[in-house]
């Protein structure tokens, strides 16, 4: 049993249209006085929701040591091939607590070079998922631009800087303050 | 001699004010449309974005002025002017304020009180259409041509309604002088109350006359890529653009004069206005500007509310609905006049 949809037959009064037009104009008038949804971007910045995938950062331990153990998981997980990790021997003296015992042996490795090409990156968040040390994370920063391709390749230092900028909660909330 | 100077000053002032009005219109169009769509619109250039029209103008000046090879050159260059000039000329016969005395002269707040005032305006608005038609035709390409053709057909259909709506006003006034029409309304009540049908008809017709939505068949971006001005760029396009707003101002002033008592101030009699001297004149001008501004706002408001008519609907509305009603209205007016006399 299907439903029978009656064809719309305009009533005699509908044919004057003027009423409908006035109704329509009242609707637009209501919108005129509504709160505007425009965000005036450079002055006011949109607050991304939690889980937003923006610019990367490299996390640090409490004591300031780099969490990354240069295992290369992120680089191999990356579908865009945006990450380059070149491991070197760890400069840290004492061994660090690893969050996953499985990769405890990787403590001796250390990212000598860690570069992310933000132009290649598709911000899928796979690197974040793959990292056994929770060392790489995507932050809420969305307005980053570059004047040259070279600048788009974020090196280790700048990624660590991003961590400093974002570790105390929302970047844009802090900026607004 | 004095009169000539007065007239010259008036011309300059009215021209300047109309140009300013066009800029205000462009600003309003952009801001109001944004507000109706829950946006903010341009608000960066100057306070509240008030300088935006100037920025727009500068942008148009800076653009490359392209004249395609295939156009009929002299018509192509002329037609923006043909659209713009009559729209501005039409303003000349509209009384926009109470006449006032200065050094023993009575200075009318009107550039020329022609004894064929209304005919003159009708003629001017019709000539403006040549701008569109010729612009479309001389562009020598298909979309502008279609836009131009549509505009000519549309004009013929709606000019008729417009004219007939005016006829009933003329019957009640018995004069084509614009000042007489205003005086008549001050004496016996505004025509919006005495001729409500004619008012509505006229209002609808001027939307078609100025090619504004819901009757903007000539532009119809989605179908005609911009219609008659597709091939135009830079300042020539801006002229079309400004011409549209100029004619909007003219017809808004016209409907104010014809149906809303022109410069009459509501609830204030002529004698009271007289006693105010120069302030009375200013008050009347303010009243006129307010009424005209209202119609311009409604223009913009309607544009951002209603969808466009289909071409056949447009024609059907013009010939089968508005025209008979207009004729009926004339007959009705005649009968009522005969009964009351
Ligand atoms: S977000 Fe995706 S594309 Fe970007 S670096 Fe990480 S894994 Fe690669
Ligand atoms: S960021 Fe994580 S996944 Fe990538 S190399 Fe370092 S520890 Fe391994």
Short mmCIF file of C-alpha atoms and ligand atoms in Angstrom, two decimals:
data_model
loop_
_atom_site.label_atom_id
_atom_site.label_comp_id
_atom_site.label_asym_id
_atom_site.label_seq_id
_atom_site.Cartn_x
_atom_site.Cartn_y
_atom_site.Cartn_z
CA UNK A 1 0.00 0.00 0.00
CA UNK A 2 1.67 3.15 -1.11
CA UNK A 3 0.57 6.55 -0.03
CA UNK A 4 -1.35 8.56 -2.52
CA UNK A 5 0.21 11.94 -2.90
CA UNK A 6 -2.37 14.44 -3.94
CA UNK A 7 -1.28 16.91 -6.54
CA UNK A 8 -1.08 20.41 -5.17
CA UNK A 9 -4.05 22.29 -6.47
CA UNK A 10 -3.77 25.97 -5.68
CA UNK A 11 -6.85 27.21 -3.95
CA UNK A 12 -8.72 30.13 -5.36
CA UNK A 13 -7.14 32.35 -2.75
CA UNK A 14 -3.66 31.01 -3.47
CA UNK A 15 -3.85 32.35 -6.96
CA UNK A 16 -3.46 35.88 -5.71
CA UNK A 17 0.09 35.12 -4.60
CA UNK A 18 0.25 38.40 -2.77
CA UNK A 19 -0.39 36.70 0.57
CA UNK A 20 2.34 34.17 -0.11
CA UNK A 21 4.68 36.94 -1.15
CA UNK A 22 4.00 38.82 2.06
CA UNK A 23 4.61 35.67 4.06
CA UNK A 24 7.90 35.18 2.29
CA UNK A 25 8.91 38.74 2.95
CA UNK A 26 8.10 38.35 6.61
CA UNK A 27 10.42 35.36 6.72
CA UNK A 28 13.27 37.31 5.21
CA UNK A 29 12.52 40.19 7.54
CA UNK A 30 12.87 37.85 10.49
CA UNK A 31 16.27 36.84 9.22
CA UNK A 32 17.23 40.48 8.90
CA UNK A 33 17.08 40.84 12.67
CA UNK A 34 18.60 37.49 13.47
CA UNK A 35 22.01 37.02 14.92
CA UNK A 36 24.46 36.86 12.05
CA UNK A 37 26.44 33.69 11.62
CA UNK A 38 29.42 35.36 10.01
CA UNK A 39 32.67 35.00 11.92
CA UNK A 40 34.83 38.02 11.19
CA UNK A 41 37.87 35.89 10.64
CA UNK A 42 41.07 37.78 11.29
CA UNK A 43 39.49 39.50 14.29
CA UNK A 44 37.54 36.56 15.60
CA UNK A 45 38.79 33.07 15.08
CA UNK A 46 36.61 30.05 14.93
CA UNK A 47 37.17 27.59 17.76
CA UNK A 48 37.64 24.17 16.24
CA UNK A 49 35.84 21.35 17.96
CA UNK A 50 37.87 18.79 19.93
CA UNK A 51 39.32 16.24 17.58
CA UNK A 52 39.93 18.74 14.83
CA UNK A 53 42.85 17.69 12.68
CA UNK A 54 45.10 20.63 11.96
CA UNK A 55 48.79 21.32 12.11
CA UNK A 56 51.02 18.64 13.64
CA UNK A 57 53.04 18.85 16.75
CA UNK A 58 55.74 16.66 18.31
CA UNK A 59 55.04 15.99 21.96
CA UNK A 60 57.55 16.28 24.74
CA UNK A 61 57.85 14.62 28.13
CA UNK A 62 57.40 16.57 31.33
CA UNK A 63 61.13 17.05 31.54
CA UNK A 64 61.29 18.47 28.06
CA UNK A 65 62.63 15.41 26.32
CA UNK A 66 61.24 14.45 22.95
CA UNK A 67 58.74 11.63 23.16
CA UNK A 68 59.38 10.40 19.66
CA UNK A 69 61.52 7.31 19.43
CA UNK A 70 62.00 7.51 15.68
CA UNK A 71 60.36 4.18 15.06
CA UNK A 72 59.07 5.34 11.71
CA UNK A 73 55.56 4.02 12.24
CA UNK A 74 54.04 7.34 11.40
CA UNK A 75 56.04 7.63 8.22
CA UNK A 76 54.97 4.20 7.04
CA UNK A 77 51.36 4.77 8.01
CA UNK A 78 51.17 8.05 6.22
CA UNK A 79 49.14 7.62 3.03
CA UNK A 80 50.53 10.82 1.59
CA UNK A 81 54.12 9.99 2.33
CA UNK A 82 54.53 13.32 4.02
CA UNK A 83 56.74 12.32 6.93
CA UNK A 84 60.47 11.82 6.87
CA UNK A 85 62.11 10.36 9.97
CA UNK A 86 65.82 9.69 10.11
CA UNK A 87 66.77 8.02 13.40
CA UNK A 88 70.01 8.61 15.18
CA UNK A 89 71.31 7.35 18.48
CA UNK A 90 69.55 8.83 21.45
CA UNK A 91 71.47 11.64 23.15
CA UNK A 92 69.57 11.04 26.35
CA UNK A 93 71.55 9.37 29.16
CA UNK A 94 68.97 7.54 31.23
CA UNK A 95 66.24 5.48 29.65
CA UNK A 96 62.80 6.92 29.47
CA UNK A 97 59.56 5.27 30.50
CA UNK A 98 57.83 4.03 27.41
CA UNK A 99 54.06 3.79 27.30
CA UNK A 100 54.24 0.57 25.37
CA UNK A 101 56.55 -2.14 26.58
CA UNK A 102 56.59 -3.64 23.14
CA UNK A 103 58.66 -0.82 21.75
CA UNK A 104 60.85 -0.44 24.81
CA UNK A 105 63.88 -1.26 22.78
CA UNK A 106 63.26 1.74 20.62
CA UNK A 107 64.23 4.00 23.45
CA UNK A 108 67.70 4.19 22.15
CA UNK A 109 66.58 5.72 18.93
CA UNK A 110 66.01 9.38 18.53
CA UNK A 111 64.68 11.45 15.60
CA UNK A 112 67.67 13.12 14.04
CA UNK A 113 65.56 14.56 11.30
CA UNK A 114 61.81 14.75 11.58
CA UNK A 115 60.11 16.54 8.78
CA UNK A 116 56.49 16.79 7.78
CA UNK A 117 55.61 18.25 4.45
CA UNK A 118 52.39 20.09 5.21
CA UNK A 119 51.65 20.50 1.53
CA UNK A 120 51.60 16.75 0.99
CA UNK A 121 49.73 16.02 4.18
CA UNK A 122 46.04 15.33 3.85
CA UNK A 123 45.38 15.68 7.58
CA UNK A 124 44.01 12.18 7.87
CA UNK A 125 45.44 11.66 11.33
CA UNK A 126 46.94 8.25 10.51
CA UNK A 127 50.31 9.26 11.93
CA UNK A 128 48.65 10.08 15.22
CA UNK A 129 46.93 6.70 15.23
CA UNK A 130 50.07 4.80 14.35
CA UNK A 131 52.43 6.36 16.87
CA UNK A 132 53.16 3.96 19.75
CA UNK A 133 54.51 6.76 21.94
CA UNK A 134 51.73 9.29 21.39
CA UNK A 135 54.51 11.50 20.22
CA UNK A 136 52.87 13.00 17.15
CA UNK A 137 49.54 14.74 17.34
CA UNK A 138 47.37 16.90 15.19
CA UNK A 139 46.47 20.20 16.80
CA UNK A 140 43.55 22.53 16.28
CA UNK A 141 45.63 25.11 14.41
CA UNK A 142 44.06 25.62 11.02
CA UNK A 143 45.32 28.94 9.73
CA UNK A 144 48.85 28.32 8.62
CA UNK A 145 50.08 29.37 5.24
CA UNK A 146 53.43 29.53 3.58
CA UNK A 147 55.04 31.83 1.08
CA UNK A 148 57.34 29.16 -0.29
CA UNK A 149 57.24 25.42 -0.60
CA UNK A 150 60.37 25.18 1.47
CA UNK A 151 58.58 26.72 4.42
CA UNK A 152 55.86 24.12 4.21
CA UNK A 153 58.25 21.43 5.30
CA UNK A 154 58.05 21.60 9.06
CA UNK A 155 61.20 20.45 10.77
CA UNK A 156 61.65 18.98 14.22
CA UNK A 157 62.19 22.31 15.96
CA UNK A 158 59.11 23.96 14.57
CA UNK A 159 57.01 20.91 15.36
CA UNK A 160 58.25 21.05 18.93
CA UNK A 161 57.43 24.76 18.99
CA UNK A 162 53.89 23.94 18.05
CA UNK A 163 53.78 21.69 21.07
CA UNK A 164 54.83 24.55 23.31
CA UNK A 165 52.16 26.71 21.77
CA UNK A 166 49.36 24.22 22.15
CA UNK A 167 50.19 22.26 25.28
CA UNK A 168 48.13 24.54 27.54
CA UNK A 169 44.86 23.87 25.81
CA UNK A 170 43.21 25.53 22.89
CA UNK A 171 45.57 27.62 20.83
CA UNK A 172 42.94 30.10 19.69
CA UNK A 173 41.49 30.61 23.15
CA UNK A 174 44.95 31.48 24.41
CA UNK A 175 45.59 33.75 21.46
CA UNK A 176 42.37 35.61 22.11
CA UNK A 177 43.41 36.28 25.69
CA UNK B 1 18.92 85.47 -14.87
CA UNK B 2 18.43 84.60 -11.25
CA UNK B 3 16.12 81.78 -12.23
CA UNK B 4 18.71 80.26 -14.50
CA UNK B 5 21.24 80.25 -11.72
CA UNK B 6 18.76 78.69 -9.35
CA UNK B 7 17.98 76.02 -11.90
CA UNK B 8 21.65 75.35 -12.49
CA UNK B 9 22.29 74.99 -8.80
CA UNK B 10 19.30 72.70 -8.52
CA UNK B 11 20.56 70.56 -11.37
CA UNK B 12 23.95 70.20 -9.78
CA UNK B 13 22.49 69.45 -6.37
CA UNK B 14 19.91 66.98 -7.62
CA UNK B 15 22.48 65.26 -9.82
CA UNK B 16 24.88 65.03 -6.93
CA UNK B 17 22.23 63.74 -4.56
CA UNK B 18 21.09 61.15 -7.09
CA UNK B 19 24.66 59.97 -7.59
CA UNK B 20 25.03 59.77 -3.84
CA UNK B 21 21.72 57.93 -3.77
CA UNK B 22 23.08 55.40 -6.23
CA UNK B 23 26.02 54.80 -3.97
CA UNK B 24 23.77 54.44 -0.97
CA UNK B 25 21.65 52.01 -2.97
CA UNK B 26 24.65 49.88 -3.83
CA UNK B 27 25.70 49.88 -0.22
CA UNK B 28 22.20 49.03 0.95
CA UNK B 29 21.80 46.33 -1.65
CA UNK B 30 24.91 44.59 -0.45
CA UNK B 31 24.34 45.06 3.25
CA UNK B 32 20.62 44.36 3.32
CA UNK B 33 20.98 41.30 1.14
CA UNK B 34 23.65 40.04 3.49
CA UNK B 35 21.50 40.69 6.51
CA UNK B 36 18.56 38.90 4.97
CA UNK B 37 20.82 35.90 4.47
CA UNK B 38 22.20 35.97 8.03
CA UNK B 39 25.49 37.36 6.78
CA UNK B 40 27.19 40.64 7.59
CA UNK B 41 28.08 41.91 4.15
CA UNK B 42 30.89 44.32 3.39
CA UNK B 43 31.80 46.05 6.64
CA UNK B 44 35.52 46.62 6.32
CA UNK B 45 35.88 49.62 4.04
CA UNK B 46 35.31 52.62 6.22
CA UNK B 47 32.96 52.73 9.18
CA UNK B 48 30.38 49.98 8.82
CA UNK B 49 31.63 49.48 5.28
CA UNK B 50 30.15 52.78 4.14
CA UNK B 51 33.00 53.43 1.73
CA UNK B 52 32.40 50.12 -0.05
CA UNK B 53 30.62 51.72 -3.05
CA UNK B 54 33.64 53.97 -3.57
CA UNK B 55 35.94 50.97 -3.42
CA UNK B 56 33.67 49.24 -5.92
CA UNK B 57 33.82 52.27 -8.17
CA UNK B 58 37.60 52.43 -8.02
CA UNK B 59 37.75 48.77 -8.81
CA UNK B 60 35.60 49.27 -11.89
CA UNK B 61 37.80 52.13 -13.05
CA UNK B 62 40.91 50.04 -12.68
CA UNK B 63 39.56 47.11 -14.66
CA UNK B 64 40.55 46.62 -18.22
CA UNK B 65 37.91 47.96 -20.55
CA UNK B 66 37.40 45.22 -23.08
CA UNK B 67 35.56 45.90 -26.31
CA UNK B 68 35.15 42.62 -28.16
CA UNK B 69 35.91 42.56 -31.88
CA UNK B 70 32.50 41.45 -32.95
CA UNK B 71 30.44 44.26 -31.45
CA UNK B 72 28.83 47.14 -33.29
CA UNK B 73 31.20 49.63 -31.84
CA UNK B 74 29.40 52.93 -31.64
CA UNK B 75 26.15 51.45 -30.38
CA UNK B 76 28.06 49.31 -27.95
CA UNK B 77 29.76 52.34 -26.47
CA UNK B 78 26.63 54.46 -26.54
CA UNK B 79 24.15 52.12 -24.92
CA UNK B 80 25.29 52.34 -21.29
CA UNK B 81 24.76 56.08 -21.59
CA UNK B 82 21.38 55.59 -23.19
CA UNK B 83 20.36 53.60 -20.17
CA UNK B 84 21.85 55.92 -17.61
CA UNK B 85 20.94 59.34 -18.94
CA UNK B 86 17.13 59.01 -19.11
CA UNK B 87 17.05 57.54 -15.64
CA UNK B 88 18.76 60.66 -14.36
CA UNK B 89 16.71 62.97 -16.58
CA UNK B 90 13.48 61.56 -15.21
CA UNK B 91 14.25 62.98 -11.80
CA UNK B 92 14.06 66.50 -13.23
CA UNK B 93 10.30 66.84 -13.06
CA UNK B 94 9.81 65.32 -9.64
CA UNK B 95 8.99 67.83 -6.91
CA UNK B 96 10.99 66.85 -3.90
CA UNK B 97 10.11 69.57 -1.45
CA UNK B 98 7.91 72.52 -0.58
CA UNK B 99 8.79 75.66 -2.56
CA UNK B 100 10.37 78.31 -0.38
CA UNK B 101 10.88 82.05 -0.55
CA UNK B 102 14.33 83.54 -0.90
CA UNK B 103 14.96 87.25 -1.59
CA UNK B 104 11.39 87.60 -2.74
CA UNK B 105 11.67 84.76 -5.23
CA UNK B 106 9.73 81.58 -4.84
CA UNK B 107 12.18 78.78 -5.37
CA UNK B 108 10.49 75.55 -6.39
CA UNK B 109 12.10 72.38 -5.11
CA UNK B 110 11.84 70.86 -8.52
CA UNK B 111 14.06 71.39 -11.53
CA UNK B 112 11.32 71.78 -14.10
CA UNK B 113 7.58 71.69 -13.58
CA UNK B 114 6.72 70.62 -17.10
CA UNK B 115 3.07 70.71 -18.01
CA UNK B 116 3.44 67.20 -19.39
CA UNK B 117 5.31 66.03 -16.30
CA UNK B 118 4.05 62.47 -16.20
CA UNK B 119 4.28 61.90 -19.92
CA UNK B 120 7.84 63.10 -19.77
CA UNK B 121 8.69 60.57 -17.09
CA UNK B 122 6.99 57.77 -18.95
CA UNK B 123 8.93 58.73 -22.05
CA UNK B 124 12.19 58.80 -20.15
CA UNK B 125 11.73 55.42 -18.53
CA UNK B 126 10.87 53.97 -21.92
CA UNK B 127 13.90 55.46 -23.59
CA UNK B 128 16.04 53.87 -20.92
CA UNK B 129 14.98 50.52 -22.33
CA UNK B 130 16.74 51.35 -25.58
CA UNK B 131 19.93 51.19 -23.60
CA UNK B 132 19.24 47.58 -22.73
CA UNK B 133 17.97 46.57 -26.15
CA UNK B 134 20.77 48.27 -28.04
CA UNK B 135 23.33 47.04 -25.55
CA UNK B 136 22.12 43.51 -26.12
CA UNK B 137 21.86 43.90 -29.86
CA UNK B 138 25.16 45.64 -30.46
CA UNK B 139 27.00 43.05 -28.39
CA UNK B 140 26.36 40.74 -31.30
CA UNK B 141 26.30 37.60 -29.24
CA UNK B 142 23.43 35.40 -28.29
CA UNK B 143 22.86 35.85 -24.58
CA UNK B 144 22.91 39.64 -24.61
CA UNK B 145 20.59 39.58 -27.59
CA UNK B 146 18.12 37.37 -25.74
CA UNK B 147 18.35 39.63 -22.72
CA UNK B 148 17.72 42.69 -24.84
CA UNK B 149 14.77 41.11 -26.61
CA UNK B 150 13.23 40.03 -23.37
CA UNK B 151 13.59 43.48 -21.93
CA UNK B 152 11.83 45.05 -24.89
CA UNK B 153 8.90 42.64 -24.67
CA UNK B 154 8.73 43.03 -20.93
CA UNK B 155 8.76 46.79 -21.16
CA UNK B 156 5.93 46.92 -23.64
CA UNK B 157 3.82 44.69 -21.44
CA UNK B 158 4.43 46.50 -18.21
CA UNK B 159 4.62 50.03 -19.52
CA UNK B 160 1.00 49.57 -20.44
CA UNK B 161 -0.03 48.68 -16.92
CA UNK B 162 2.09 51.46 -15.59
CA UNK B 163 0.53 53.98 -17.92
CA UNK B 164 -3.00 52.83 -17.19
CA UNK B 165 -2.37 52.98 -13.46
CA UNK B 166 -1.22 56.54 -13.91
CA UNK B 167 -4.28 57.35 -16.00
CA UNK B 168 -6.57 56.74 -13.07
CA UNK B 169 -4.46 59.12 -11.01
CA UNK B 170 -4.63 61.68 -13.78
CA UNK B 171 -8.40 61.31 -13.95
CA UNK B 172 -8.65 62.13 -10.29
CA UNK B 173 -6.22 65.03 -10.54
CA UNK B 174 -7.14 66.46 -13.89
CA UNK B 175 -3.61 67.64 -14.55
CA UNK B 176 -0.30 66.26 -15.66
CA UNK B 177 1.68 68.77 -13.67
CA UNK B 178 3.59 66.96 -10.99
CA UNK B 179 3.09 69.86 -8.59
CA UNK B 180 -0.66 69.70 -9.18
CA UNK B 181 -0.70 66.03 -8.37
CA UNK B 182 1.07 66.67 -5.10
CA UNK B 183 -1.21 69.61 -4.28
CA UNK B 184 -4.29 67.53 -5.04
CA UNK B 185 -3.08 64.82 -2.69
CA UNK B 186 -2.42 67.29 0.08
CA UNK B 187 -5.92 68.59 -0.26
CA UNK B 188 -7.95 65.44 -0.70
CA UNK B 189 -5.85 62.65 0.70
CA UNK B 190 -3.10 60.53 -0.75
CA UNK B 191 -3.80 58.42 -3.78
CA UNK B 192 -2.65 55.31 -2.00
CA UNK B 193 -5.98 55.45 -0.15
CA UNK B 194 -8.03 56.77 -3.03
CA UNK B 195 -6.53 54.54 -5.70
CA UNK B 196 -5.26 51.46 -3.87
CA UNK B 197 -5.64 49.24 -6.91
CA UNK B 198 -3.70 51.60 -9.12
CA UNK B 199 -1.03 51.83 -6.43
CA UNK B 200 -0.51 48.08 -6.31
CA UNK B 201 -0.52 47.80 -10.09
CA UNK B 202 1.94 50.62 -10.43
CA UNK B 203 4.16 49.14 -7.78
CA UNK B 204 4.29 45.79 -9.53
CA UNK B 205 4.85 47.45 -12.88
CA UNK B 206 7.83 49.47 -11.71
CA UNK B 207 9.54 46.30 -10.60
CA UNK B 208 9.29 45.10 -14.17
CA UNK B 209 10.17 48.51 -15.50
CA UNK B 210 13.47 48.63 -13.66
CA UNK B 211 14.30 44.97 -14.37
CA UNK B 212 14.46 44.04 -10.75
CA UNK B 213 13.68 40.66 -9.36
CA UNK B 214 11.21 38.99 -9.58
CA UNK B 215 11.14 40.42 -13.10
CA UNK B 216 14.81 40.55 -13.97
CA UNK B 217 14.38 38.48 -17.10
CA UNK B 218 16.86 40.65 -18.93
CA UNK B 219 19.72 39.75 -16.64
CA UNK B 220 18.73 36.32 -15.38
CA UNK B 221 22.25 35.24 -14.50
CA UNK B 222 21.35 31.58 -14.36
CA UNK B 223 19.89 31.49 -17.85
CA UNK B 224 21.53 34.31 -19.74
CA UNK B 225 24.99 34.66 -18.16
CA UNK B 226 24.08 38.20 -17.19
CA UNK B 227 21.89 39.10 -20.14
CA UNK B 228 22.40 42.35 -21.97
CA UNK B 229 25.63 43.25 -20.18
CA UNK B 230 27.42 39.94 -20.71
CA UNK B 231 29.95 41.48 -23.10
CA UNK B 232 30.50 44.59 -21.04
CA UNK B 233 33.31 45.21 -18.64
CA UNK B 234 34.85 47.92 -16.53
CA UNK B 235 33.15 51.30 -16.42
CA UNK B 236 30.68 50.49 -19.16
CA UNK B 237 29.33 47.68 -17.07
CA UNK B 238 29.34 49.97 -14.08
CA UNK B 239 27.24 52.44 -16.07
CA UNK B 240 24.60 49.77 -16.66
CA UNK B 241 24.80 48.91 -13.05
CA UNK B 242 24.43 52.52 -11.93
CA UNK B 243 21.73 53.10 -14.50
CA UNK B 244 19.69 50.35 -12.90
CA UNK B 245 19.97 52.02 -9.54
CA UNK B 246 19.32 55.46 -11.00
CA UNK B 247 16.09 54.25 -12.55
CA UNK B 248 15.23 52.56 -9.28
CA UNK B 249 15.57 55.90 -7.55
CA UNK B 250 13.59 57.67 -10.24
CA UNK B 251 10.64 55.33 -10.15
CA UNK B 252 10.70 55.20 -6.37
CA UNK B 253 10.51 58.97 -6.36
CA UNK B 254 7.76 58.76 -8.95
CA UNK B 255 5.60 56.35 -6.99
CA UNK B 256 6.12 58.52 -3.94
CA UNK B 257 4.95 61.55 -5.84
CA UNK B 258 2.01 59.83 -7.44
CA UNK B 259 0.65 57.82 -4.57
CA UNK B 260 2.24 58.84 -1.29
CA UNK B 261 1.67 62.57 -1.53
CA UNK B 262 5.18 63.44 -2.72
CA UNK B 263 6.79 65.74 -0.23
CA UNK B 264 3.69 66.02 1.92
CA UNK B 265 4.47 65.39 5.55
CA UNK B 266 1.95 63.07 7.15
CA UNK B 267 -0.30 64.71 9.76
CA UNK B 268 1.16 68.15 9.05
CA UNK B 269 -0.95 70.51 7.00
CA UNK B 270 0.41 72.81 4.34
CA UNK B 271 -0.26 75.88 6.50
CA UNK B 272 1.81 74.51 9.35
CA UNK B 273 4.61 73.71 6.93
CA UNK B 274 4.40 77.24 5.58
CA UNK B 275 4.72 78.70 9.03
CA UNK B 276 7.99 76.82 9.54
CA UNK B 277 9.57 78.73 6.64
CA UNK B 278 12.79 77.13 5.42
CA UNK B 279 12.47 74.39 8.03
CA UNK B 280 9.16 73.44 6.54
CA UNK B 281 10.91 72.93 3.23
CA UNK B 282 13.61 70.83 4.82
CA UNK B 283 11.00 68.79 6.63
CA UNK B 284 9.15 68.17 3.40
CA UNK B 285 12.36 67.13 1.65
CA UNK B 286 13.13 64.78 4.51
CA UNK B 287 9.66 63.30 4.23
CA UNK B 288 10.12 62.82 0.51
CA UNK B 289 13.50 61.17 0.94
CA UNK B 290 12.14 58.89 3.65
CA UNK B 291 9.26 57.71 1.47
CA UNK B 292 11.51 57.17 -1.53
CA UNK B 293 13.99 55.35 0.65
CA UNK B 294 11.24 53.07 1.83
CA UNK B 295 10.43 52.01 -1.72
CA UNK B 296 14.09 51.44 -2.48
CA UNK B 297 14.41 49.27 0.60
CA UNK B 298 11.38 47.27 -0.47
CA UNK B 299 12.99 46.84 -3.88
CA UNK B 300 16.01 45.30 -2.25
CA UNK B 301 13.95 43.31 0.21
CA UNK B 302 11.81 41.82 -2.55
CA UNK B 303 14.85 41.03 -4.65
CA UNK B 304 16.32 38.85 -1.94
CA UNK B 305 13.03 37.17 -1.13
CA UNK B 306 11.34 36.19 -4.33
CA UNK B 307 12.51 33.84 -7.05
CA UNK B 308 12.44 34.94 -10.66
CA UNK B 309 9.33 34.56 -12.76
CA UNK B 310 9.39 32.34 -15.76
CA UNK B 311 9.15 34.28 -18.97
CA UNK B 312 5.70 33.00 -19.91
CA UNK B 313 4.46 33.66 -16.39
CA UNK B 314 5.75 37.17 -16.69
CA UNK B 315 3.88 37.73 -19.92
CA UNK B 316 0.73 36.10 -18.62
CA UNK B 317 0.80 38.24 -15.51
CA UNK B 318 1.33 41.38 -17.54
CA UNK B 319 -1.28 40.87 -20.21
CA UNK B 320 -3.90 38.65 -18.65
CA UNK B 321 -3.95 39.87 -15.09
CA UNK B 322 -2.51 43.32 -14.62
CA UNK B 323 -3.81 44.88 -17.81
CA UNK B 324 -7.49 43.92 -17.29
CA UNK B 325 -7.32 45.03 -13.68
CA UNK B 326 -5.84 48.34 -14.73
CA UNK B 327 -8.58 48.84 -17.30
CA UNK B 328 -11.19 47.88 -14.75
CA UNK B 329 -9.70 50.36 -12.34
CA UNK B 330 -10.03 53.14 -14.87
CA UNK B 331 -13.65 52.31 -15.51
CA UNK B 332 -14.26 52.14 -11.77
CA UNK B 333 -12.61 55.48 -11.24
CA UNK B 334 -14.73 56.98 -14.00
CA UNK B 335 -17.95 55.63 -12.53
CA UNK B 336 -17.08 56.79 -9.04
CA UNK B 337 -16.16 60.22 -10.32
CA UNK B 338 -19.44 60.47 -12.20
CA UNK B 339 -21.41 59.37 -9.16
CA UNK B 340 -19.70 61.77 -6.77
CA UNK B 341 -19.77 64.79 -9.03
S1 LIG C 1 47.91 13.45 8.93
FE1 LIG C 1 47.91 11.75 7.47
S2 LIG C 1 48.82 12.63 5.65
FE2 LIG C 1 49.30 14.02 7.31
S3 LIG C 1 51.28 13.38 8.01
FE3 LIG C 1 49.80 12.32 9.28
S4 LIG C 1 49.47 10.40 8.25
FE4 LIG C 1 50.48 11.71 6.78
S1 LIG C 2 56.28 10.21 15.91
FE1 LIG C 2 55.67 8.30 16.85
S2 LIG C 2 55.39 6.94 15.13
FE2 LIG C 2 56.54 8.67 14.35
S3 LIG C 2 58.64 8.05 14.53
FE3 LIG C 2 58.16 9.14 16.40
S4 LIG C 2 57.49 7.60 17.83
FE4 LIG C 2 57.48 6.65 15.82
#
